Short mmCIF file of C-alpha atoms and ligand atoms in Angstrom, two decimals:
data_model
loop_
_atom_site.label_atom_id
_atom_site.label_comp_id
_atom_site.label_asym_id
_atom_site.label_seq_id
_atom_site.Cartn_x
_atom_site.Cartn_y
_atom_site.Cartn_z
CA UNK A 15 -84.59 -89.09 0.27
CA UNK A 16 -84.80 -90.55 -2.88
CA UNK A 17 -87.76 -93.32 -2.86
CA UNK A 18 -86.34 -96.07 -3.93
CA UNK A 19 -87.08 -98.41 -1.98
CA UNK A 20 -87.21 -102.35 -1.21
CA UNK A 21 -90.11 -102.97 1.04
CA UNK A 22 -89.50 -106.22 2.77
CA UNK A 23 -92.65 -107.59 5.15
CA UNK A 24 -91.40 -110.21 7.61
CA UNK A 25 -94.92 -111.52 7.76
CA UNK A 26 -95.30 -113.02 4.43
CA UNK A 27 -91.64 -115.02 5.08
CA UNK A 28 -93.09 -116.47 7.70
CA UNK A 29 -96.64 -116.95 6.07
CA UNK A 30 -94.36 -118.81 3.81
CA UNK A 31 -91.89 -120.88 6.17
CA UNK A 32 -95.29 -122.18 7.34
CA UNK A 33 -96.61 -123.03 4.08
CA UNK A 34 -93.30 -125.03 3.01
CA UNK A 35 -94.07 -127.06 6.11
CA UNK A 36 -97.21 -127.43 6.09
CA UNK A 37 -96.36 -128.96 2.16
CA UNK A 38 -93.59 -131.09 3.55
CA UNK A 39 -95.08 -132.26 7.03
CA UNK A 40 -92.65 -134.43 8.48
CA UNK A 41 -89.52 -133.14 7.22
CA UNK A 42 -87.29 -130.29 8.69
CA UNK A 43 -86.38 -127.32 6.96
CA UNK A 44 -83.26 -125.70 6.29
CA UNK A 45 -84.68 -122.60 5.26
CA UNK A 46 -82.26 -121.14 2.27
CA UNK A 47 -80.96 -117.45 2.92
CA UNK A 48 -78.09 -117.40 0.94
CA UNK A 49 -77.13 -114.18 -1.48
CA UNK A 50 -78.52 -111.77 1.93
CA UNK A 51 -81.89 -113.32 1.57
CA UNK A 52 -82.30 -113.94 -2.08
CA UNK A 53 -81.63 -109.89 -1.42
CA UNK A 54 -84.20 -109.12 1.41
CA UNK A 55 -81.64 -108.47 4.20
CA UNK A 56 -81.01 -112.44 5.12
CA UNK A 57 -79.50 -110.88 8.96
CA UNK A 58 -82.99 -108.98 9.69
CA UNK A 59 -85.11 -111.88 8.69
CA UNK A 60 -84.19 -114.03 11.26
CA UNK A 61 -86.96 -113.33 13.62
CA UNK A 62 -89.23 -114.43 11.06
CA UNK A 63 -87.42 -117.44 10.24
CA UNK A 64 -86.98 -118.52 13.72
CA UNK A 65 -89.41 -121.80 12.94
CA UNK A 66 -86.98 -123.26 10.20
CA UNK A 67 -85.18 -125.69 11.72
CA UNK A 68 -81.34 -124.63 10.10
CA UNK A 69 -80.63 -122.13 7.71
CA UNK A 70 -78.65 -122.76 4.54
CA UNK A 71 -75.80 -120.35 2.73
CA UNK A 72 -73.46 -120.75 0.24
CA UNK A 73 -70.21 -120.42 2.23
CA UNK A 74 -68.56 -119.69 5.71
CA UNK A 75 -68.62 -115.49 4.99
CA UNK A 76 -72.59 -115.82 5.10
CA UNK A 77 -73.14 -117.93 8.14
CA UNK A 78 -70.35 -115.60 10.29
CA UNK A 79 -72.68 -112.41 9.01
CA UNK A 80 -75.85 -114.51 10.27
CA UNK A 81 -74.27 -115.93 13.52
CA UNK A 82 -72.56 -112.35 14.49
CA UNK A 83 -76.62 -110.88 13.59
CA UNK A 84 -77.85 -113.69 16.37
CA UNK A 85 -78.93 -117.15 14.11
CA UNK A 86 -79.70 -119.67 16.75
CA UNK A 87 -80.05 -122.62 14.09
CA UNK A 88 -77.38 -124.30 12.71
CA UNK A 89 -76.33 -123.40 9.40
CA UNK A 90 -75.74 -125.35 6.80
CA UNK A 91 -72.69 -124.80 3.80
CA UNK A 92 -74.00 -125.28 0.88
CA UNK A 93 -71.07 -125.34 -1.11
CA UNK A 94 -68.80 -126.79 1.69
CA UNK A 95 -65.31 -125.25 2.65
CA UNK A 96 -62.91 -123.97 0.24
CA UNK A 97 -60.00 -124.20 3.03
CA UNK A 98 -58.89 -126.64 5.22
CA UNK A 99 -58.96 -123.34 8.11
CA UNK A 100 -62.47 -122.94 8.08
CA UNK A 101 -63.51 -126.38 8.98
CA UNK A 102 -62.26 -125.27 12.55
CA UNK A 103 -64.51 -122.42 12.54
CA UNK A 104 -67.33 -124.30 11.47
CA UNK A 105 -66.94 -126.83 14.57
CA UNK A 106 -66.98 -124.11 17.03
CA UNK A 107 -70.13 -122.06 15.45
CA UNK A 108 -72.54 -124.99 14.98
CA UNK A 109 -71.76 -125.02 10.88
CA UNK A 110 -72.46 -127.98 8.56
CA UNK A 111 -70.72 -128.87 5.62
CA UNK A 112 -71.83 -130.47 1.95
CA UNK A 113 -68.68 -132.28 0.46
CA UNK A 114 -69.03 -132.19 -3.10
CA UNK A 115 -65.52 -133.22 -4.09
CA UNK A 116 -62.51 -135.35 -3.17
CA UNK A 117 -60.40 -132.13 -1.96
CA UNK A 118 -63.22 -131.39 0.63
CA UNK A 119 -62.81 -135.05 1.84
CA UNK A 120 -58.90 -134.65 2.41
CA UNK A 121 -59.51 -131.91 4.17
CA UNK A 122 -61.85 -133.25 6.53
CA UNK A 123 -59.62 -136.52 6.88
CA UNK A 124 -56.74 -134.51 8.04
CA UNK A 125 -58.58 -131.98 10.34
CA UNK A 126 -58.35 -132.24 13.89
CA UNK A 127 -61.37 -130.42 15.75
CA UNK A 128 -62.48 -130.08 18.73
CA UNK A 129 -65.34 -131.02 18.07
CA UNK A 130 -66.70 -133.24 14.97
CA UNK A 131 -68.56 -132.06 12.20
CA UNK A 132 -72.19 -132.88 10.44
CA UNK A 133 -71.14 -133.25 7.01
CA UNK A 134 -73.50 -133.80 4.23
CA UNK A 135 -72.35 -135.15 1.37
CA UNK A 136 -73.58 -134.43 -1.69
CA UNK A 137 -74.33 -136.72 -5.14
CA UNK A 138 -74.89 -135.75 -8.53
CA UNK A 139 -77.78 -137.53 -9.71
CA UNK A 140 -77.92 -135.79 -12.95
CA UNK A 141 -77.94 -132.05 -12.86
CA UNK A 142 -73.87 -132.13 -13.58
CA UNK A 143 -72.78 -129.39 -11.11
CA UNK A 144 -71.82 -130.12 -7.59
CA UNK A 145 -71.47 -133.40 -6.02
CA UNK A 146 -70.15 -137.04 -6.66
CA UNK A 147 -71.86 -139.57 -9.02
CA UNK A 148 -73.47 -142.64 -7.24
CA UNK A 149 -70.36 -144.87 -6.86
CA UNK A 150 -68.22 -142.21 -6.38
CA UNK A 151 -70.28 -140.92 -3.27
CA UNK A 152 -70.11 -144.61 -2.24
CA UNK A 153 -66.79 -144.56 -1.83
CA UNK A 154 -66.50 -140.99 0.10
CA UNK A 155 -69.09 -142.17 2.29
CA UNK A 156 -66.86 -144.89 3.35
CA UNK A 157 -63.75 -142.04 3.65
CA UNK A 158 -65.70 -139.73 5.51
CA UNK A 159 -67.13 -142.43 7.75
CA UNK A 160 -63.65 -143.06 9.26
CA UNK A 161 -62.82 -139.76 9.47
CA UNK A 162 -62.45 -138.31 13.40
CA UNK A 163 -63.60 -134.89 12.32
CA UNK A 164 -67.01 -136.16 10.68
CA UNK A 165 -69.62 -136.83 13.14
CA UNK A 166 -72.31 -137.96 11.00
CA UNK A 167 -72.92 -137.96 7.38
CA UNK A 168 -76.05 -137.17 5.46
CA UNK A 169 -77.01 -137.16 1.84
CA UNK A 170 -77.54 -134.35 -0.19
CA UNK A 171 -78.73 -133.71 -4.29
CA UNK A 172 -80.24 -131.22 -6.06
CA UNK A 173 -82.79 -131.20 -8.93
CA UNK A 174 -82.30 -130.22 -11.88
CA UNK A 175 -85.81 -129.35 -13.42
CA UNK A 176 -87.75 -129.71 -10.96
CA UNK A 177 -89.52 -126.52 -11.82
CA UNK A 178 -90.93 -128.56 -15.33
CA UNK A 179 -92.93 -131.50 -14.10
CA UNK A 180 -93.21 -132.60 -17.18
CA UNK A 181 -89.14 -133.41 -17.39
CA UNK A 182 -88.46 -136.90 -17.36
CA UNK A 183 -84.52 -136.50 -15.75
CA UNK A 184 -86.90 -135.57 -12.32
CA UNK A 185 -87.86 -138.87 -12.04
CA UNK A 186 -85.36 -140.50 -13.14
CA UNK A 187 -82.90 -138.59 -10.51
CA UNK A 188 -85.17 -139.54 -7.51
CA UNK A 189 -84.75 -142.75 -8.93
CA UNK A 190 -80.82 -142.46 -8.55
CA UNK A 191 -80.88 -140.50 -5.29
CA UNK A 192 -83.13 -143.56 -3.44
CA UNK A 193 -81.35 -145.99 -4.75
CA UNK A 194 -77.68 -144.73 -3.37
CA UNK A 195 -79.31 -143.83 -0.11
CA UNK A 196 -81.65 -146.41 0.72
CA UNK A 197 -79.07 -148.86 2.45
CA UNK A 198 -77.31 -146.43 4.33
CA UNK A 199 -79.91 -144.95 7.01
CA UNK A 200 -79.22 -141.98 6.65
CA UNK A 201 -81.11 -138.28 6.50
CA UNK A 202 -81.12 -137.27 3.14
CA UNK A 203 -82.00 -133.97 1.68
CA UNK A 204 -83.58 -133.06 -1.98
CA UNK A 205 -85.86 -130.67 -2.50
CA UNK A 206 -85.41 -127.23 -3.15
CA UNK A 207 -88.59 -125.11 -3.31
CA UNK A 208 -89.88 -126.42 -6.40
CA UNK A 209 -89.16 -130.07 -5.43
CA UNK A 210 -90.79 -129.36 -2.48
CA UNK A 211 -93.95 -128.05 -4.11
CA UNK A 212 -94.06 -130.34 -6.85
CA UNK A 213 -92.19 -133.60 -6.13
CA UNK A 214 -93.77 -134.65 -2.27
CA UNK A 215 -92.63 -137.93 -2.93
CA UNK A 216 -88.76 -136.62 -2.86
CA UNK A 217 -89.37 -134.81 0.31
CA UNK A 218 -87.21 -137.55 3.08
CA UNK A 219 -86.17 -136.07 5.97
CA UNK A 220 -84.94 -132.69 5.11
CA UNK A 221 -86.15 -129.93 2.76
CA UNK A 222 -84.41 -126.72 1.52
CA UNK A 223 -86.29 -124.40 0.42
CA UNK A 224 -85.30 -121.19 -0.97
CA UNK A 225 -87.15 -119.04 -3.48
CA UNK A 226 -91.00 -120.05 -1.88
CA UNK A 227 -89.75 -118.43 1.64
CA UNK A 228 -89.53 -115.26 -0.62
CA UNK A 229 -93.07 -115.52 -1.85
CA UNK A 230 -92.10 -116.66 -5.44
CA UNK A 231 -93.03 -119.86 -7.11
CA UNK A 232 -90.43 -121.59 -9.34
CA UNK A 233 -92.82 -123.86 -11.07
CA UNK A 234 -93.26 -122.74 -14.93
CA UNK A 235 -96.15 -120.35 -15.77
CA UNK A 236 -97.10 -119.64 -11.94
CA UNK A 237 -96.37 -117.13 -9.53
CA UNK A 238 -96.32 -117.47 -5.77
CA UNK A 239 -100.15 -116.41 -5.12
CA UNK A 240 -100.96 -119.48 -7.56
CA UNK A 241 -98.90 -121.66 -4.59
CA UNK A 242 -100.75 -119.69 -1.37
CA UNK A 243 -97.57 -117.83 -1.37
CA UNK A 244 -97.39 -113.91 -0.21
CA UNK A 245 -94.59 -112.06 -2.36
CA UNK A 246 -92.01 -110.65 0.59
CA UNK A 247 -90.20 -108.14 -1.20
CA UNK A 248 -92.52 -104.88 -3.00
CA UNK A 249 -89.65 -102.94 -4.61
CA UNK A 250 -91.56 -99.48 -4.91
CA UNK A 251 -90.47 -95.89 -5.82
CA UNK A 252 -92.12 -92.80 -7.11
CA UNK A 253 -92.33 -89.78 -10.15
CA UNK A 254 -90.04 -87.46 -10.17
CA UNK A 255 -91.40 -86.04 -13.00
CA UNK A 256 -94.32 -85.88 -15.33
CA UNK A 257 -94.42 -84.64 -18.97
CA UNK A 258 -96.73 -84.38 -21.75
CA UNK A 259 -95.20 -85.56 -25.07
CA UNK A 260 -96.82 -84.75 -27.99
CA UNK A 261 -97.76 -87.27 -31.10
CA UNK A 262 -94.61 -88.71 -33.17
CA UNK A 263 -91.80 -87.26 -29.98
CA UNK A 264 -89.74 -90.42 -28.86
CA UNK A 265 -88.52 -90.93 -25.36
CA UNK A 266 -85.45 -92.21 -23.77
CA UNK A 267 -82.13 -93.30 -25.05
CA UNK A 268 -82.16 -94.26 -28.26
CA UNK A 269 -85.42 -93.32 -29.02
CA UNK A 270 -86.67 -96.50 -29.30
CA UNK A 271 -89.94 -95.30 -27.92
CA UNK A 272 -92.35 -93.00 -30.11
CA UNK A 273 -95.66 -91.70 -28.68
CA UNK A 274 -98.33 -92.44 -31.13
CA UNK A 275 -100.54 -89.87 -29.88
CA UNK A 276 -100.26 -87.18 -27.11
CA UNK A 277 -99.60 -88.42 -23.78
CA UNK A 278 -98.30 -88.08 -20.90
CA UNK A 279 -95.17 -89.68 -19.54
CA UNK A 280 -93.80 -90.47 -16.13
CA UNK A 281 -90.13 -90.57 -14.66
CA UNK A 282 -89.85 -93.30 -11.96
CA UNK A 283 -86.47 -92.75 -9.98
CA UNK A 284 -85.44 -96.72 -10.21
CA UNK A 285 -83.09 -98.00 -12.89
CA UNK A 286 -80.20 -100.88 -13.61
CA UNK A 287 -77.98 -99.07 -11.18
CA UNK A 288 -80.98 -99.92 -8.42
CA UNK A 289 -81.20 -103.29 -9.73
CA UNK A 290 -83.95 -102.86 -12.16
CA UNK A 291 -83.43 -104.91 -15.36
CA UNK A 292 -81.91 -102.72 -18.45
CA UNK A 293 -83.42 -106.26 -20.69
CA UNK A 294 -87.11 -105.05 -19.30
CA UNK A 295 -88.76 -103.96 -23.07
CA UNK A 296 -91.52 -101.27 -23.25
CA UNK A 297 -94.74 -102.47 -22.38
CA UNK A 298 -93.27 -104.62 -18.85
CA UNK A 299 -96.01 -103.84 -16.00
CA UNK A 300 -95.55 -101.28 -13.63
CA UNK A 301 -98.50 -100.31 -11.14
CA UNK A 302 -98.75 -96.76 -10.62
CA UNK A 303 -101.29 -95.34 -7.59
CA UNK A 304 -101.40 -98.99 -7.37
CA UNK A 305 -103.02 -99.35 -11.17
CA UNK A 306 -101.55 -101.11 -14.12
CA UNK A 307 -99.12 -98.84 -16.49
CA UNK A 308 -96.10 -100.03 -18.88
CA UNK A 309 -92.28 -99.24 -19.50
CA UNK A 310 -91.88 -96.58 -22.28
CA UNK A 311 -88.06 -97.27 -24.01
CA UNK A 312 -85.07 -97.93 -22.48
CA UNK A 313 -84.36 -98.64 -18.52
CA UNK A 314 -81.48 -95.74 -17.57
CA UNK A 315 -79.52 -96.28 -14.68
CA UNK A 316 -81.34 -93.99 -12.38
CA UNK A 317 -84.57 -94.11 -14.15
CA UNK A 318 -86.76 -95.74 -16.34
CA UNK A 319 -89.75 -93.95 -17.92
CA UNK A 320 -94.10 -95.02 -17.87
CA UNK A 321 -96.44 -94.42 -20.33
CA UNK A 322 -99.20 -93.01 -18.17
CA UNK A 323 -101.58 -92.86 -21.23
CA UNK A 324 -104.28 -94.35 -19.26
CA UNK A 325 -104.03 -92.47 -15.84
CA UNK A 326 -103.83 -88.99 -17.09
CA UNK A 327 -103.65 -87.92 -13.28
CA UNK A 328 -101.09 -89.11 -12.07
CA UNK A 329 -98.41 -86.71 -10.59
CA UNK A 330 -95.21 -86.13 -9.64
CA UNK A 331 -94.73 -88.13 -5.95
CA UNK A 332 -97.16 -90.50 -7.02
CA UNK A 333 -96.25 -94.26 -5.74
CA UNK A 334 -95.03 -96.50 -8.67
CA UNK A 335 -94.23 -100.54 -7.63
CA UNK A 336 -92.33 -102.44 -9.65
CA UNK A 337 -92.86 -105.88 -8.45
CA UNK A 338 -93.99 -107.33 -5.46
CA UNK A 339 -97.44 -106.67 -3.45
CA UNK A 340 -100.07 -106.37 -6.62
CA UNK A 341 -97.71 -107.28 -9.55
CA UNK A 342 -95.64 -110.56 -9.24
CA UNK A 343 -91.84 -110.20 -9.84
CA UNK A 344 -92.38 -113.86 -11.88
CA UNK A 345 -94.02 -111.76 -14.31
CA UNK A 346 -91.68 -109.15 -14.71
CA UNK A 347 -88.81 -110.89 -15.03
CA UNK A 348 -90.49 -113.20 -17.73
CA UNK A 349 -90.88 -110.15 -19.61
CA UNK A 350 -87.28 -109.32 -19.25
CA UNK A 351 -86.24 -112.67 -20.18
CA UNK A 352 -84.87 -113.77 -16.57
CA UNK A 353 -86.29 -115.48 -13.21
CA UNK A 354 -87.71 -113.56 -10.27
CA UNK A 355 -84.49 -114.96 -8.32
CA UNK A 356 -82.20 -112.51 -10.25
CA UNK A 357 -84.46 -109.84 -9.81
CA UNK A 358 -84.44 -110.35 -6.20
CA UNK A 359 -81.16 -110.89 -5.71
CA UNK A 360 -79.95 -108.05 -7.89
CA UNK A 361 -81.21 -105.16 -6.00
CA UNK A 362 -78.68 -102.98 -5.52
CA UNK A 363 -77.26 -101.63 -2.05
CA UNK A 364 -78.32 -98.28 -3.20
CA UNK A 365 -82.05 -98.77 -2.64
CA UNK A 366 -83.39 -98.20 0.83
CA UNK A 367 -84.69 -101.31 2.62
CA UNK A 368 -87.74 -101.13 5.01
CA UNK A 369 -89.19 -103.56 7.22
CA UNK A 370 -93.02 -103.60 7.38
CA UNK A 371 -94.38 -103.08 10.52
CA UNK A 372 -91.54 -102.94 12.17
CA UNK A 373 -89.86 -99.76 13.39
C1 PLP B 419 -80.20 -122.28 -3.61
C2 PLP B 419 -80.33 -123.69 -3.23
C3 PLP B 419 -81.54 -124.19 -2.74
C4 PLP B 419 -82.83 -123.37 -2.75
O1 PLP B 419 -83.32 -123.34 -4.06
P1 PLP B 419 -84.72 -122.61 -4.41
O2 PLP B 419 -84.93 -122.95 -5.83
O3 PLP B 419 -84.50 -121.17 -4.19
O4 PLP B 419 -85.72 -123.17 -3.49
C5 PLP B 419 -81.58 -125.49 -2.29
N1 PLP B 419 -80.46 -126.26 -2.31
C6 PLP B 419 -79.29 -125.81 -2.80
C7 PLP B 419 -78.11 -126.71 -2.80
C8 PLP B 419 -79.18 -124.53 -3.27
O5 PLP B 419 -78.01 -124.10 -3.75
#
C-alpha cells in the first residue's frame, strides 16, 4: 500500500466542537461540514460532531450524503436551493434553507409542502457575495413571511474579514447586521469561526463554525494551537527512496534545486496529484521521524523530494508528515501562498483516510 495517507482523529473535532462552545456559550452551533469535512470524511465525523446542534453544507447533494450516513441534526443549506424540486425534499429530511436571492423567494412562495420550511434568509452587510442588502432583505422578509411553505425565518450574514481584527468593514457590518435585525425578533446567525473567535460580541443566537472544528485558526499570523485548538487532519506518508547527491547535482524537474554540498536526499510518495501544493517552494517544512526537514525543488505529482541534510539517517520507510500533528497546515500553506482551508479541502481521493483510534 502506498502510504499516503490522511490521518483524521475524531477526538480533536470534538476537542474542538467543545472549544467553539465553550467561546460562544449561549449560542447553538451549526457545526460547518461542507466540501466532505473541509476534506476529513464529513459522513464519518458525525459521531464526533454529535454535540453541534445542526450541521451546515453548501447544497442539498451534501446533506442527502450526511442524512443517508445517519445525521440526526438538522442541516442547514448554505447556499439555499437551486430548484424549486428540492424544497420538497428538504421538508421531508429536516433541511433548512438560506435565501439569498429573489428567485429562491419565488420558489418558496409557490411551493406547496407538506410540511413548512425554516428558512434563513440571508443579508449582505458588506462582503458583496450572497445575500440581500438591508432594505432589500426587508422586503423578502415581508414575502417570505406570508409564504405557506416558510415556517419561520431567521437572519443570516457573513463576515468578510473577520480573520483581520484590525479591518474596520467588521465593525461596521455588525453595525448593519443589528440594525436590520434588531426589530424583528428573530434568531440571527454571524459568525463563522473567526467571528466566533474574534468578534464575541457578533455571536446572537447561532454560530457557524467551520475551519476551528478542523483544528485550524483563521485569524492572521496564528495557527490553531495558538486558539487551544488540536489540528484534526495529519496528512503523513513515507520514503520511498533515499539518495546521496553529490555537491553542484540539481534535483527534480527543472532543476531548480542544486545541492551546495553533498547530501542526502529523500523521496516522499505525496505530490499535487495527492493534494499536495505544486506552489509549495523549497525550503516549506516537512517533519521527517517526526523532526524538522525542507522541500528540495519542485512538488511532482506523485512525489515531492526532502533535503535530509540534517538527519543523515533517515531511511527508506521512514515516516514523513506534511502537516497536521507537529507542523501546522497554517504554516504550510502560508509558505505556498494559500490558506490551510485549500489544503484541507484539496486532498485528493487517492490518499488513504484513517480514523484514529477507531478500527
Ligand atoms: C463556510 C462557511 C462558514 C464556515 O466558515 P469558517 O471560516 O470555515 O469557519 C460559515 N458560514 C458560511 C455561510 C459559510 O459558507
Amino acid at each position: 500500500m502506498r502510504p499516503a495517507t490522511a490521518v483524521i482523529d475524531p477526538a480533536a473535532i470534538r476537542h474542538n466542537l467543545s472549544e467553539a462552545k465553550r467561546r460562544a456559550a449561549g449560542a447553538r452551533v451549526v457545526a460547518v461540514v461542507k466540501a466532505n469535512g473541509y476534506g476529513h470524511s464529513a459522513a464519518r465525523l458525525l459521531p464526533a460532531l454529535r454535540a453541534a446542534d445542526m450541521l451546515g453544507v453548501a447544497c442539498i447533494e451534501e446533506a442527502l450524503a450526511l442524512r443517508e450516513a445517519g445525521a440526526v441534526q438538522r442541516i442547514l443549506l448554505m447556499e439555499g436551493v437551486f430548484e424549486p424540486d428540492e424544497l420538497p425534499v428538504c421538508a421531508r429530511l429536516g433541511f433548512e434553507v438560506a435565501v439569498h436571492e429573489p428567485g429562491q423567494v419565488r420558489m418558496l412562495e409557490q411551493a406547496r409542502l407538506e410540511r413548512p420550511l425554516i428558512a434563513w434568509l440571508k443579508l449582505d452587510t458588506g462582503m458583496n457575495r450572497l445575500g440581500f442588502r438591508p432594505e432589500a432583505g426587508l422586503e423578502a422578509y415581508r414575502q417570505l413571511k406570508g409564504c405557506p411553505a416558510v415556517a419561520e425565518i431567521r437572519l443570516m450574514s457573513h463576515f468578510a474579514s473577520a480573520d483581520e481584527p484590525e479591518d474596520p468593514g467588521t465593525r461596521e457590518q455588525i453595525r448593519r447586521f443589528a440594525a436590520t435585525g434588531e426589530d424583528l425578533g428573530v434568531q440571527r446567525s454571524f459568525c463563522n469561526s473567526a467571528g466566533l473567535l474574534a468578534w464575541p460580541q457578533a455571536h446572537a443566537e447561532w454560530v457557524r463554525p467551520g475551519v476551528m472544528l478542523y483544528g485550524i485558526s483563521p485569524l492572521a499570523g496564528r495557527t490553531g494551537p495558538d486558539e487551544e485548538l488540536r489540528p484534526a487532519m495529519t496528512l503523513r506518508t513515507g520514503l520511498i527512496a533515499v539518495k546521496e547527491v553529490r555537491h553542484g547535482e540539481r534535483v527534480g524537474y527543472g532543476g531548480t534545486w542544486q545541492a551546495t554540498a553533498d547530501t542526502r536526499i529523500g523521496i516522499a510518495a505525496m505530490g499535487y496529484g495527492d493534494g499536495y501544493p505544486r506552489h509549495a517552494p523549497t525550503g516549506t517544512p516537512v517533519l521527517v521521524n517526526g523532526r524538522p526537514a525542507a522541500l528540495a525543488g519542485r512538488v511532482s505529482m506523485d512525489m515531492l523530494a526532502i533535503d535530509l541534510g540534517s538527519q543523515p539517517e533517515a531511511k527508506v520507510g521512514d515516516p514523513v508528515v506534511l502537516w497536521g500533528d507537529g507542523l501546522p497546515a497554517e504554516t504550510v500553506a502560508a509558505r505556498a501562498g494559500t490558506i490551510a482551508y485549500e489544503l484541507l479541502c484539496g486532498v485528493t481521493g487517492r490518499v488513504h483516510v484513517e480514523l484514529q483510534g477507531v478500527e
